[in-house]
């Protein structure tokens, strides 16, 4: 049996975007690590904030709460936020919890600039 994967975050800063890559399992015990990693990027409105979930294997409700809080903060700042490469298991969880529509752009309302790829 495989040992559960620990959680870690990698970041990449380019001229146009700050990308945060999530790896492993995100639960209550690791939410503060994610918040610390994101804090430096949330207020940077000169660059798009990209959350790449390709390496994420598990997320609980506290992790989802962090994503929702970032979405709200970036929306208030009128700053672009994008969620990329959501694994199918996690996409299904987002669908079941009802947050997927909020991660997708709302063309008519023009509210959120977030996208799910």
mmCIF file of C-alpha atoms in Angstrom:
data_model
loop_
_atom_site.group_PDB
_atom_site.id
_atom_site.type_symbol
_atom_site.label_atom_id
_atom_site.label_comp_id
_atom_site.label_asym_id
_atom_site.label_seq_id
_atom_site.Cartn_x
_atom_site.Cartn_y
_atom_site.Cartn_z
ATOM 1 C CA UNK A 1 0.000 0.000 0.000
ATOM 2 C CA UNK A 2 1.273 3.434 -0.893
ATOM 3 C CA UNK A 3 2.096 5.889 1.859
ATOM 4 C CA UNK A 4 -0.179 8.962 1.794
ATOM 5 C CA UNK A 5 1.422 11.836 -0.029
ATOM 6 C CA UNK A 6 2.299 14.878 1.989
ATOM 7 C CA UNK A 7 1.238 18.301 0.812
ATOM 8 C CA UNK A 8 3.585 20.845 -0.689
ATOM 9 C CA UNK A 9 3.384 23.970 -2.812
ATOM 10 C CA UNK A 10 5.600 25.153 -5.652
ATOM 11 C CA UNK A 11 5.382 28.662 -7.054
ATOM 12 C CA UNK A 12 6.449 30.291 -10.278
ATOM 13 C CA UNK A 13 6.473 34.020 -10.913
ATOM 14 C CA UNK A 14 6.559 35.346 -14.467
ATOM 15 C CA UNK A 15 6.005 38.769 -15.948
ATOM 16 C CA UNK A 16 2.270 38.116 -16.390
ATOM 17 C CA UNK A 17 1.318 35.472 -13.815
ATOM 18 C CA UNK A 18 1.965 34.036 -10.387
ATOM 19 C CA UNK A 19 1.353 30.297 -10.571
ATOM 20 C CA UNK A 20 0.877 28.186 -7.466
ATOM 21 C CA UNK A 21 1.182 24.422 -7.968
ATOM 22 C CA UNK A 22 -0.452 22.180 -5.354
ATOM 23 C CA UNK A 23 0.884 18.665 -4.750
ATOM 24 C CA UNK A 24 -0.297 15.830 -2.542
ATOM 25 C CA UNK A 25 -3.141 15.920 -0.040
ATOM 26 C CA UNK A 26 -4.636 19.184 1.179
ATOM 27 C CA UNK A 27 -6.519 18.864 4.452
ATOM 28 C CA UNK A 28 -7.034 20.791 7.672
ATOM 29 C CA UNK A 29 -3.487 20.098 8.833
ATOM 30 C CA UNK A 30 -1.986 21.728 5.713
ATOM 31 C CA UNK A 31 -4.365 24.614 5.026
ATOM 32 C CA UNK A 32 -2.124 27.092 6.854
ATOM 33 C CA UNK A 33 0.761 26.123 4.527
ATOM 34 C CA UNK A 34 -1.408 26.941 1.513
ATOM 35 C CA UNK A 35 -2.593 30.225 3.007
ATOM 36 C CA UNK A 36 1.009 31.283 3.658
ATOM 37 C CA UNK A 37 1.998 30.448 0.093
ATOM 38 C CA UNK A 38 -0.961 32.348 -1.373
ATOM 39 C CA UNK A 39 -0.739 35.428 0.873
ATOM 40 C CA UNK A 40 2.198 36.855 -1.038
ATOM 41 C CA UNK A 41 0.284 36.645 -4.341
ATOM 42 C CA UNK A 42 -3.312 37.596 -3.537
ATOM 43 C CA UNK A 43 -2.715 41.352 -3.488
ATOM 44 C CA UNK A 44 -0.439 41.327 -6.574
ATOM 45 C CA UNK A 45 -3.030 42.681 -8.995
ATOM 46 C CA UNK A 46 -0.430 43.295 -11.724
ATOM 47 C CA UNK A 47 -0.251 39.546 -12.436
ATOM 48 C CA UNK A 48 -2.866 36.862 -12.923
ATOM 49 C CA UNK A 49 -2.999 34.372 -10.046
ATOM 50 C CA UNK A 50 -3.087 30.800 -11.329
ATOM 51 C CA UNK A 51 -3.836 27.847 -9.086
ATOM 52 C CA UNK A 52 -2.651 24.633 -10.764
ATOM 53 C CA UNK A 53 -4.169 21.523 -9.199
ATOM 54 C CA UNK A 54 -2.560 18.910 -11.453
ATOM 55 C CA UNK A 55 -0.511 17.404 -8.603
ATOM 56 C CA UNK A 56 -3.317 17.519 -6.030
ATOM 57 C CA UNK A 57 -4.600 14.082 -5.018
ATOM 58 C CA UNK A 58 -7.024 15.006 -2.234
ATOM 59 C CA UNK A 59 -8.746 18.098 -0.877
ATOM 60 C CA UNK A 60 -11.135 18.469 2.065
ATOM 61 C CA UNK A 61 -13.663 21.178 2.870
ATOM 62 C CA UNK A 62 -11.062 23.427 4.499
ATOM 63 C CA UNK A 63 -8.976 23.359 1.299
ATOM 64 C CA UNK A 64 -12.045 24.171 -0.763
ATOM 65 C CA UNK A 65 -12.724 27.045 1.633
ATOM 66 C CA UNK A 66 -9.277 28.504 0.933
ATOM 67 C CA UNK A 67 -9.911 28.398 -2.826
ATOM 68 C CA UNK A 68 -13.270 30.117 -2.366
ATOM 69 C CA UNK A 69 -11.709 32.813 -0.162
ATOM 70 C CA UNK A 70 -9.014 33.486 -2.775
ATOM 71 C CA UNK A 71 -11.661 33.669 -5.500
ATOM 72 C CA UNK A 72 -13.601 36.244 -3.462
ATOM 73 C CA UNK A 73 -10.515 38.287 -2.602
ATOM 74 C CA UNK A 74 -9.342 38.442 -6.203
ATOM 75 C CA UNK A 75 -12.853 39.334 -7.365
ATOM 76 C CA UNK A 76 -12.980 42.259 -4.900
ATOM 77 C CA UNK A 77 -9.591 43.406 -6.205
ATOM 78 C CA UNK A 78 -10.809 43.007 -9.819
ATOM 79 C CA UNK A 79 -7.737 40.831 -10.363
ATOM 80 C CA UNK A 80 -7.646 37.765 -12.600
ATOM 81 C CA UNK A 81 -7.712 34.331 -10.978
ATOM 82 C CA UNK A 82 -7.588 31.038 -12.819
ATOM 83 C CA UNK A 83 -7.808 27.419 -11.683
ATOM 84 C CA UNK A 84 -6.046 25.005 -14.028
ATOM 85 C CA UNK A 85 -5.656 21.269 -14.510
ATOM 86 C CA UNK A 86 -8.205 20.041 -12.006
ATOM 87 C CA UNK A 87 -7.932 16.260 -11.609
ATOM 88 C CA UNK A 88 -11.228 14.438 -12.358
ATOM 89 C CA UNK A 89 -11.760 13.291 -8.724
ATOM 90 C CA UNK A 90 -11.369 16.842 -7.464
ATOM 91 C CA UNK A 91 -13.460 18.316 -10.297
ATOM 92 C CA UNK A 92 -16.261 15.930 -9.295
ATOM 93 C CA UNK A 93 -15.968 17.108 -5.684
ATOM 94 C CA UNK A 94 -16.109 20.747 -6.838
ATOM 95 C CA UNK A 95 -19.230 19.861 -8.867
ATOM 96 C CA UNK A 96 -20.862 18.108 -5.892
ATOM 97 C CA UNK A 97 -20.140 20.992 -3.526
ATOM 98 C CA UNK A 98 -21.414 23.530 -6.046
ATOM 99 C CA UNK A 99 -18.300 25.676 -6.443
ATOM 100 C CA UNK A 100 -17.547 24.850 -10.097
ATOM 101 C CA UNK A 101 -19.829 27.601 -11.471
ATOM 102 C CA UNK A 102 -17.977 30.164 -9.366
ATOM 103 C CA UNK A 103 -14.626 29.048 -10.772
ATOM 104 C CA UNK A 104 -15.838 29.478 -14.330
ATOM 105 C CA UNK A 105 -16.020 32.863 -16.057
ATOM 106 C CA UNK A 106 -19.369 34.568 -16.023
ATOM 107 C CA UNK A 107 -19.535 36.310 -19.381
ATOM 108 C CA UNK A 108 -22.908 37.970 -18.797
ATOM 109 C CA UNK A 109 -22.257 39.151 -15.274
ATOM 110 C CA UNK A 110 -18.592 39.907 -15.871
ATOM 111 C CA UNK A 111 -18.003 39.157 -12.185
ATOM 112 C CA UNK A 112 -15.266 36.582 -12.000
ATOM 113 C CA UNK A 113 -12.276 36.228 -14.255
ATOM 114 C CA UNK A 114 -11.549 32.724 -12.983
ATOM 115 C CA UNK A 115 -11.481 29.760 -15.345
ATOM 116 C CA UNK A 116 -11.353 26.033 -15.009
ATOM 117 C CA UNK A 117 -9.298 24.218 -17.625
#
